[in-house]
Amino acid sequence: MNDLFTFYLKELDHYRPDELIYHLNHDTWSISQMYDHLIVVSHEYLDEIESCRFAPVTTSGKSPFGEQLFADGAFPATPIRLPDALNAPPDETAHVDCLRTRWLQLIDRHATLATIAQSIAPDQKTYHGGMGWLNAAEWYALVTYHLAHHRHQKRRLDATLANRP
């Protein structure tokens, strides 16, 4: 299992229900919302792996942002704000068990798609609005890049919890 998946799973044990849904302010997600975002977006990326199986062959490539992201092997360390139309607040729950169940389902699906992602021809691609045309192996890597990127957010949210009144 990927170390990031294990990290986030173990971290769930550290939160009380009130901490999961705590917001510093209106513009800040709760821990629960961050987890929901990670789960939903990871499943969207995994859906694209499955779509690549049936995608036509294309020579189209990545956007400049996508080229840089894959060259670096990571998202930039700075927060990324999506346009408001794409930035609806994630769902929120105060139940660790619900998040744990969803996280374990994500881990299983990610593991199941590992071999499939590597077996799909690299010129069978689907389109990402910010990164351009990605193949199945790239979509698979994007899951890990995204999880790693949100460790920065998690550290900020955990610091907020530690310093709340």
JSON list of C-alpha atoms in Angstrom, two decimals:
[
{"chain": "A", "resi": 1, "resn": "MET", "atom": "CA", "xyz": [0.00, 0.00, 0.00]},
{"chain": "A", "resi": 2, "resn": "ASN", "atom": "CA", "xyz": [1.20, 3.49, -0.85]},
{"chain": "A", "resi": 3, "resn": "ASP", "atom": "CA", "xyz": [2.73, 5.27, 2.17]},
{"chain": "A", "resi": 4, "resn": "LEU", "atom": "CA", "xyz": [0.48, 8.29, 1.63]},
{"chain": "A", "resi": 5, "resn": "PHE", "atom": "CA", "xyz": [-2.64, 6.17, 1.84]},
{"chain": "A", "resi": 6, "resn": "THR", "atom": "CA", "xyz": [-1.34, 4.64, 5.08]},
{"chain": "A", "resi": 7, "resn": "PHE", "atom": "CA", "xyz": [-0.42, 8.08, 6.44]},
{"chain": "A", "resi": 8, "resn": "TYR", "atom": "CA", "xyz": [-3.88, 9.54, 5.89]},
{"chain": "A", "resi": 9, "resn": "LEU", "atom": "CA", "xyz": [-5.60, 6.40, 7.22]},
{"chain": "A", "resi": 10, "resn": "LYS", "atom": "CA", "xyz": [-3.59, 6.44, 10.46]},
{"chain": "A", "resi": 11, "resn": "GLU", "atom": "CA", "xyz": [-4.10, 10.17, 10.88]},
{"chain": "A", "resi": 12, "resn": "LEU", "atom": "CA", "xyz": [-7.88, 9.66, 11.07]},
{"chain": "A", "resi": 13, "resn": "ASP", "atom": "CA", "xyz": [-7.35, 8.08, 14.51]},
{"chain": "A", "resi": 14, "resn": "HIS", "atom": "CA", "xyz": [-6.15, 11.44, 15.88]},
{"chain": "A", "resi": 15, "resn": "TYR", "atom": "CA", "xyz": [-9.38, 13.39, 15.45]},
{"chain": "A", "resi": 16, "resn": "ARG", "atom": "CA", "xyz": [-12.40, 13.81, 17.67]},
{"chain": "A", "resi": 17, "resn": "PRO", "atom": "CA", "xyz": [-15.75, 14.48, 15.93]},
{"chain": "A", "resi": 18, "resn": "ASP", "atom": "CA", "xyz": [-15.64, 18.19, 16.81]},
{"chain": "A", "resi": 19, "resn": "GLU", "atom": "CA", "xyz": [-12.11, 18.46, 15.35]},
{"chain": "A", "resi": 20, "resn": "LEU", "atom": "CA", "xyz": [-13.12, 16.85, 12.07]},
{"chain": "A", "resi": 21, "resn": "ILE", "atom": "CA", "xyz": [-15.64, 19.61, 11.37]},
{"chain": "A", "resi": 22, "resn": "TYR", "atom": "CA", "xyz": [-13.78, 22.59, 12.88]},
{"chain": "A", "resi": 23, "resn": "HIS", "atom": "CA", "xyz": [-13.38, 25.62, 10.58]},
{"chain": "A", "resi": 24, "resn": "LEU", "atom": "CA", "xyz": [-11.00, 28.46, 11.37]},
{"chain": "A", "resi": 25, "resn": "ASN", "atom": "CA", "xyz": [-13.07, 30.72, 9.11]},
{"chain": "A", "resi": 26, "resn": "HIS", "atom": "CA", "xyz": [-15.50, 30.67, 6.20]},
{"chain": "A", "resi": 27, "resn": "ASP", "atom": "CA", "xyz": [-12.76, 30.19, 3.59]},
{"chain": "A", "resi": 28, "resn": "THR", "atom": "CA", "xyz": [-11.03, 27.27, 5.31]},
{"chain": "A", "resi": 29, "resn": "TRP", "atom": "CA", "xyz": [-12.00, 23.64, 4.89]},
{"chain": "A", "resi": 30, "resn": "SER", "atom": "CA", "xyz": [-12.36, 21.32, 7.83]},
{"chain": "A", "resi": 31, "resn": "ILE", "atom": "CA", "xyz": [-10.29, 18.14, 8.12]},
{"chain": "A", "resi": 32, "resn": "SER", "atom": "CA", "xyz": [-13.39, 16.19, 7.08]},
{"chain": "A", "resi": 33, "resn": "GLN", "atom": "CA", "xyz": [-13.83, 18.31, 3.97]},
{"chain": "A", "resi": 34, "resn": "MET", "atom": "CA", "xyz": [-10.17, 17.82, 3.04]},
{"chain": "A", "resi": 35, "resn": "TYR", "atom": "CA", "xyz": [-10.59, 14.03, 3.33]},
{"chain": "A", "resi": 36, "resn": "ASP", "atom": "CA", "xyz": [-13.78, 14.15, 1.27]},
{"chain": "A", "resi": 37, "resn": "HIS", "atom": "CA", "xyz": [-11.98, 16.17, -1.39]},
{"chain": "A", "resi": 38, "resn": "LEU", "atom": "CA", "xyz": [-9.10, 13.69, -1.49]},
{"chain": "A", "resi": 39, "resn": "ILE", "atom": "CA", "xyz": [-11.46, 10.74, -1.81]},
{"chain": "A", "resi": 40, "resn": "VAL", "atom": "CA", "xyz": [-13.70, 12.29, -4.47]},
{"chain": "A", "resi": 41, "resn": "VAL", "atom": "CA", "xyz": [-10.87, 13.63, -6.62]},
{"chain": "A", "resi": 42, "resn": "SER", "atom": "CA", "xyz": [-8.88, 10.39, -6.34]},
{"chain": "A", "resi": 43, "resn": "HIS", "atom": "CA", "xyz": [-11.91, 8.46, -7.58]},
{"chain": "A", "resi": 44, "resn": "GLU", "atom": "CA", "xyz": [-12.28, 10.94, -10.45]},
{"chain": "A", "resi": 45, "resn": "TYR", "atom": "CA", "xyz": [-8.65, 10.29, -11.44]},
{"chain": "A", "resi": 46, "resn": "LEU", "atom": "CA", "xyz": [-9.17, 6.53, -11.13]},
{"chain": "A", "resi": 47, "resn": "ASP", "atom": "CA", "xyz": [-12.28, 6.83, -13.33]},
{"chain": "A", "resi": 48, "resn": "GLU", "atom": "CA", "xyz": [-10.05, 8.38, -15.98]},
{"chain": "A", "resi": 49, "resn": "ILE", "atom": "CA", "xyz": [-7.76, 5.35, -15.88]},
{"chain": "A", "resi": 50, "resn": "GLU", "atom": "CA", "xyz": [-10.73, 3.19, -16.74]},
{"chain": "A", "resi": 51, "resn": "SER", "atom": "CA", "xyz": [-11.77, 5.65, -19.47]},
{"chain": "A", "resi": 52, "resn": "CYS", "atom": "CA", "xyz": [-8.29, 5.43, -21.00]},
{"chain": "A", "resi": 53, "resn": "ARG", "atom": "CA", "xyz": [-8.95, 1.75, -21.73]},
{"chain": "A", "resi": 54, "resn": "PHE", "atom": "CA", "xyz": [-11.49, 2.84, -24.33]},
{"chain": "A", "resi": 55, "resn": "ALA", "atom": "CA", "xyz": [-9.98, 6.17, -25.34]},
{"chain": "A", "resi": 56, "resn": "PRO", "atom": "CA", "xyz": [-8.85, 6.70, -28.91]},
{"chain": "A", "resi": 57, "resn": "VAL", "atom": "CA", "xyz": [-5.16, 6.98, -29.64]},
{"chain": "A", "resi": 58, "resn": "THR", "atom": "CA", "xyz": [-3.94, 10.58, -29.65]},
{"chain": "A", "resi": 59, "resn": "THR", "atom": "CA", "xyz": [-0.67, 12.39, -30.08]},
{"chain": "A", "resi": 60, "resn": "SER", "atom": "CA", "xyz": [-2.02, 15.35, -28.10]},
{"chain": "A", "resi": 61, "resn": "GLY", "atom": "CA", "xyz": [0.06, 16.23, -25.08]},
{"chain": "A", "resi": 62, "resn": "LYS", "atom": "CA", "xyz": [0.03, 17.97, -21.76]},
{"chain": "A", "resi": 63, "resn": "SER", "atom": "CA", "xyz": [-0.47, 21.66, -21.09]},
{"chain": "A", "resi": 64, "resn": "PRO", "atom": "CA", "xyz": [2.58, 23.64, -19.90]},
{"chain": "A", "resi": 65, "resn": "PHE", "atom": "CA", "xyz": [1.29, 23.23, -16.31]},
{"chain": "A", "resi": 66, "resn": "GLY", "atom": "CA", "xyz": [0.93, 19.47, -16.86]},
{"chain": "A", "resi": 67, "resn": "GLU", "atom": "CA", "xyz": [4.43, 19.22, -18.35]},
{"chain": "A", "resi": 68, "resn": "GLN", "atom": "CA", "xyz": [5.89, 21.04, -15.35]},
{"chain": "A", "resi": 69, "resn": "LEU", "atom": "CA", "xyz": [3.90, 18.99, -12.84]},
{"chain": "A", "resi": 70, "resn": "PHE", "atom": "CA", "xyz": [5.05, 15.67, -14.30]},
{"chain": "A", "resi": 71, "resn": "ALA", "atom": "CA", "xyz": [8.64, 16.91, -14.73]},
{"chain": "A", "resi": 72, "resn": "ASP", "atom": "CA", "xyz": [8.65, 17.84, -11.02]},
{"chain": "A", "resi": 73, "resn": "GLY", "atom": "CA", "xyz": [6.73, 14.71, -9.99]},
{"chain": "A", "resi": 74, "resn": "ALA", "atom": "CA", "xyz": [4.60, 16.88, -7.71]},
{"chain": "A", "resi": 75, "resn": "PHE", "atom": "CA", "xyz": [2.12, 19.72, -7.49]},
{"chain": "A", "resi": 76, "resn": "PRO", "atom": "CA", "xyz": [3.58, 23.07, -6.43]},
{"chain": "A", "resi": 77, "resn": "ALA", "atom": "CA", "xyz": [3.79, 23.46, -2.63]},
{"chain": "A", "resi": 78, "resn": "THR", "atom": "CA", "xyz": [1.56, 26.53, -2.75]},
{"chain": "A", "resi": 79, "resn": "PRO", "atom": "CA", "xyz": [-2.23, 26.30, -2.41]},
{"chain": "A", "resi": 80, "resn": "ILE", "atom": "CA", "xyz": [-4.11, 26.01, -5.70]},
{"chain": "A", "resi": 81, "resn": "ARG", "atom": "CA", "xyz": [-7.44, 27.79, -5.88]},
{"chain": "A", "resi": 82, "resn": "LEU", "atom": "CA", "xyz": [-9.82, 26.54, -8.52]},
{"chain": "A", "resi": 83, "resn": "PRO", "atom": "CA", "xyz": [-12.35, 28.86, -10.14]},
{"chain": "A", "resi": 84, "resn": "ASP", "atom": "CA", "xyz": [-15.45, 29.26, -7.97]},
{"chain": "A", "resi": 85, "resn": "ALA", "atom": "CA", "xyz": [-17.55, 27.23, -10.42]},
{"chain": "A", "resi": 86, "resn": "LEU", "atom": "CA", "xyz": [-15.26, 24.24, -9.78]},
{"chain": "A", "resi": 87, "resn": "ASN", "atom": "CA", "xyz": [-14.64, 24.92, -6.11]},
{"chain": "A", "resi": 88, "resn": "ALA", "atom": "CA", "xyz": [-17.81, 23.86, -4.30]},
{"chain": "A", "resi": 89, "resn": "PRO", "atom": "CA", "xyz": [-17.10, 22.98, -0.67]},
{"chain": "A", "resi": 90, "resn": "PRO", "atom": "CA", "xyz": [-16.64, 19.24, -0.13]},
{"chain": "A", "resi": 91, "resn": "ASP", "atom": "CA", "xyz": [-19.06, 17.25, 2.00]},
{"chain": "A", "resi": 92, "resn": "GLU", "atom": "CA", "xyz": [-18.46, 17.15, 5.71]},
{"chain": "A", "resi": 93, "resn": "THR", "atom": "CA", "xyz": [-19.01, 14.47, 8.33]},
{"chain": "A", "resi": 94, "resn": "ALA", "atom": "CA", "xyz": [-18.09, 14.26, 11.98]},
{"chain": "A", "resi": 95, "resn": "HIS", "atom": "CA", "xyz": [-17.84, 10.47, 11.77]},
{"chain": "A", "resi": 96, "resn": "VAL", "atom": "CA", "xyz": [-14.34, 9.02, 11.56]},
{"chain": "A", "resi": 97, "resn": "ASP", "atom": "CA", "xyz": [-15.78, 5.59, 10.75]},
{"chain": "A", "resi": 98, "resn": "CYS", "atom": "CA", "xyz": [-17.47, 6.91, 7.61]},
{"chain": "A", "resi": 99, "resn": "LEU", "atom": "CA", "xyz": [-14.27, 8.54, 6.38]},
{"chain": "A", "resi": 100, "resn": "ARG", "atom": "CA", "xyz": [-12.25, 5.42, 7.25]},
{"chain": "A", "resi": 101, "resn": "THR", "atom": "CA", "xyz": [-14.62, 3.18, 5.27]},
{"chain": "A", "resi": 102, "resn": "ARG", "atom": "CA", "xyz": [-14.48, 5.46, 2.25]},
{"chain": "A", "resi": 103, "resn": "TRP", "atom": "CA", "xyz": [-10.68, 5.71, 2.54]},
{"chain": "A", "resi": 104, "resn": "LEU", "atom": "CA", "xyz": [-10.31, 1.91, 2.66]},
{"chain": "A", "resi": 105, "resn": "GLN", "atom": "CA", "xyz": [-12.53, 1.61, -0.44]},
{"chain": "A", "resi": 106, "resn": "LEU", "atom": "CA", "xyz": [-10.26, 4.11, -2.20]},
{"chain": "A", "resi": 107, "resn": "ILE", "atom": "CA", "xyz": [-7.16, 2.14, -1.20]},
{"chain": "A", "resi": 108, "resn": "ASP", "atom": "CA", "xyz": [-8.69, -1.06, -2.62]},
{"chain": "A", "resi": 109, "resn": "ARG", "atom": "CA", "xyz": [-9.66, 0.58, -5.89]},
{"chain": "A", "resi": 110, "resn": "HIS", "atom": "CA", "xyz": [-6.25, 2.25, -6.26]},
{"chain": "A", "resi": 111, "resn": "ALA", "atom": "CA", "xyz": [-4.52, -1.11, -5.75]},
{"chain": "A", "resi": 112, "resn": "THR", "atom": "CA", "xyz": [-6.86, -2.85, -8.19]},
{"chain": "A", "resi": 113, "resn": "LEU", "atom": "CA", "xyz": [-6.11, -0.33, -10.93]},
{"chain": "A", "resi": 114, "resn": "ALA", "atom": "CA", "xyz": [-2.30, -0.37, -10.55]},
{"chain": "A", "resi": 115, "resn": "THR", "atom": "CA", "xyz": [-1.69, -3.14, -13.09]},
{"chain": "A", "resi": 116, "resn": "ILE", "atom": "CA", "xyz": [-4.42, -1.91, -15.40]},
{"chain": "A", "resi": 117, "resn": "ALA", "atom": "CA", "xyz": [-2.94, 1.62, -15.47]},
{"chain": "A", "resi": 118, "resn": "GLN", "atom": "CA", "xyz": [0.43, 0.24, -16.56]},
{"chain": "A", "resi": 119, "resn": "SER", "atom": "CA", "xyz": [-1.06, -2.05, -19.21]},
{"chain": "A", "resi": 120, "resn": "ILE", "atom": "CA", "xyz": [-2.97, 0.60, -21.18]},
{"chain": "A", "resi": 121, "resn": "ALA", "atom": "CA", "xyz": [-1.16, 1.97, -24.22]},
{"chain": "A", "resi": 122, "resn": "PRO", "atom": "CA", "xyz": [0.49, 5.33, -23.40]},
{"chain": "A", "resi": 123, "resn": "ASP", "atom": "CA", "xyz": [-1.09, 7.02, -26.42]},
{"chain": "A", "resi": 124, "resn": "GLN", "atom": "CA", "xyz": [-4.63, 6.27, -25.21]},
{"chain": "A", "resi": 125, "resn": "LYS", "atom": "CA", "xyz": [-5.42, 9.44, -23.28]},
{"chain": "A", "resi": 126, "resn": "THR", "atom": "CA", "xyz": [-8.20, 11.46, -21.75]},
{"chain": "A", "resi": 127, "resn": "TYR", "atom": "CA", "xyz": [-8.29, 15.20, -21.17]},
{"chain": "A", "resi": 128, "resn": "HIS", "atom": "CA", "xyz": [-7.71, 17.05, -17.90]},
{"chain": "A", "resi": 129, "resn": "GLY", "atom": "CA", "xyz": [-8.85, 20.69, -17.97]},
{"chain": "A", "resi": 130, "resn": "GLY", "atom": "CA", "xyz": [-5.66, 22.02, -16.39]},
{"chain": "A", "resi": 131, "resn": "MET", "atom": "CA", "xyz": [-3.03, 19.48, -17.41]},
{"chain": "A", "resi": 132, "resn": "GLY", "atom": "CA", "xyz": [-3.98, 18.50, -20.93]},
{"chain": "A", "resi": 133, "resn": "TRP", "atom": "CA", "xyz": [-4.00, 14.96, -22.30]},
{"chain": "A", "resi": 134, "resn": "LEU", "atom": "CA", "xyz": [-2.96, 12.27, -19.80]},
{"chain": "A", "resi": 135, "resn": "ASN", "atom": "CA", "xyz": [-2.57, 8.53, -20.22]},
{"chain": "A", "resi": 136, "resn": "ALA", "atom": "CA", "xyz": [-3.60, 5.93, -17.64]},
{"chain": "A", "resi": 137, "resn": "ALA", "atom": "CA", "xyz": [-0.17, 5.75, -15.97]},
{"chain": "A", "resi": 138, "resn": "GLU", "atom": "CA", "xyz": [-0.15, 9.54, -15.61]},
{"chain": "A", "resi": 139, "resn": "TRP", "atom": "CA", "xyz": [-3.66, 9.59, -14.12]},
{"chain": "A", "resi": 140, "resn": "TYR", "atom": "CA", "xyz": [-2.49, 6.90, -11.68]},
{"chain": "A", "resi": 141, "resn": "ALA", "atom": "CA", "xyz": [0.55, 8.99, -10.66]},
{"chain": "A", "resi": 142, "resn": "LEU", "atom": "CA", "xyz": [-1.68, 12.06, -10.31]},
{"chain": "A", "resi": 143, "resn": "VAL", "atom": "CA", "xyz": [-3.52, 10.40, -7.41]},
{"chain": "A", "resi": 144, "resn": "THR", "atom": "CA", "xyz": [-0.29, 10.24, -5.41]},
{"chain": "A", "resi": 145, "resn": "TYR", "atom": "CA", "xyz": [0.78, 13.75, -6.43]},
{"chain": "A", "resi": 146, "resn": "HIS", "atom": "CA", "xyz": [-2.57, 15.07, -5.23]},
{"chain": "A", "resi": 147, "resn": "LEU", "atom": "CA", "xyz": [-2.38, 13.25, -1.89]},
{"chain": "A", "resi": 148, "resn": "ALA", "atom": "CA", "xyz": [1.16, 14.56, -1.33]},
{"chain": "A", "resi": 149, "resn": "HIS", "atom": "CA", "xyz": [0.09, 18.11, -2.20]},
{"chain": "A", "resi": 150, "resn": "HIS", "atom": "CA", "xyz": [-2.61, 18.10, 0.47]},
{"chain": "A", "resi": 151, "resn": "ARG", "atom": "CA", "xyz": [-0.15, 17.19, 3.26]},
{"chain": "A", "resi": 152, "resn": "HIS", "atom": "CA", "xyz": [0.68, 20.91, 3.32]},
{"chain": "A", "resi": 153, "resn": "GLN", "atom": "CA", "xyz": [-2.99, 21.76, 3.85]},
{"chain": "A", "resi": 154, "resn": "LYS", "atom": "CA", "xyz": [-3.31, 19.06, 6.51]},
{"chain": "A", "resi": 155, "resn": "ARG", "atom": "CA", "xyz": [-0.34, 20.51, 8.43]},
{"chain": "A", "resi": 156, "resn": "ARG", "atom": "CA", "xyz": [-1.98, 23.95, 8.36]},
{"chain": "A", "resi": 157, "resn": "LEU", "atom": "CA", "xyz": [-5.34, 22.55, 9.52]},
{"chain": "A", "resi": 158, "resn": "ASP", "atom": "CA", "xyz": [-3.69, 20.52, 12.29]},
{"chain": "A", "resi": 159, "resn": "ALA", "atom": "CA", "xyz": [-1.83, 23.63, 13.49]},
{"chain": "A", "resi": 160, "resn": "THR", "atom": "CA", "xyz": [-5.13, 25.51, 13.56]},
{"chain": "A", "resi": 161, "resn": "LEU", "atom": "CA", "xyz": [-6.65, 22.74, 15.70]},
{"chain": "A", "resi": 162, "resn": "ALA", "atom": "CA", "xyz": [-3.70, 22.80, 18.08]},
{"chain": "A", "resi": 163, "resn": "ASN", "atom": "CA", "xyz": [-3.99, 26.56, 18.53]},
{"chain": "A", "resi": 164, "resn": "ARG", "atom": "CA", "xyz": [-7.74, 26.98, 18.69]},
{"chain": "A", "resi": 165, "resn": "PRO", "atom": "CA", "xyz": [-9.26, 28.61, 21.77]}
]
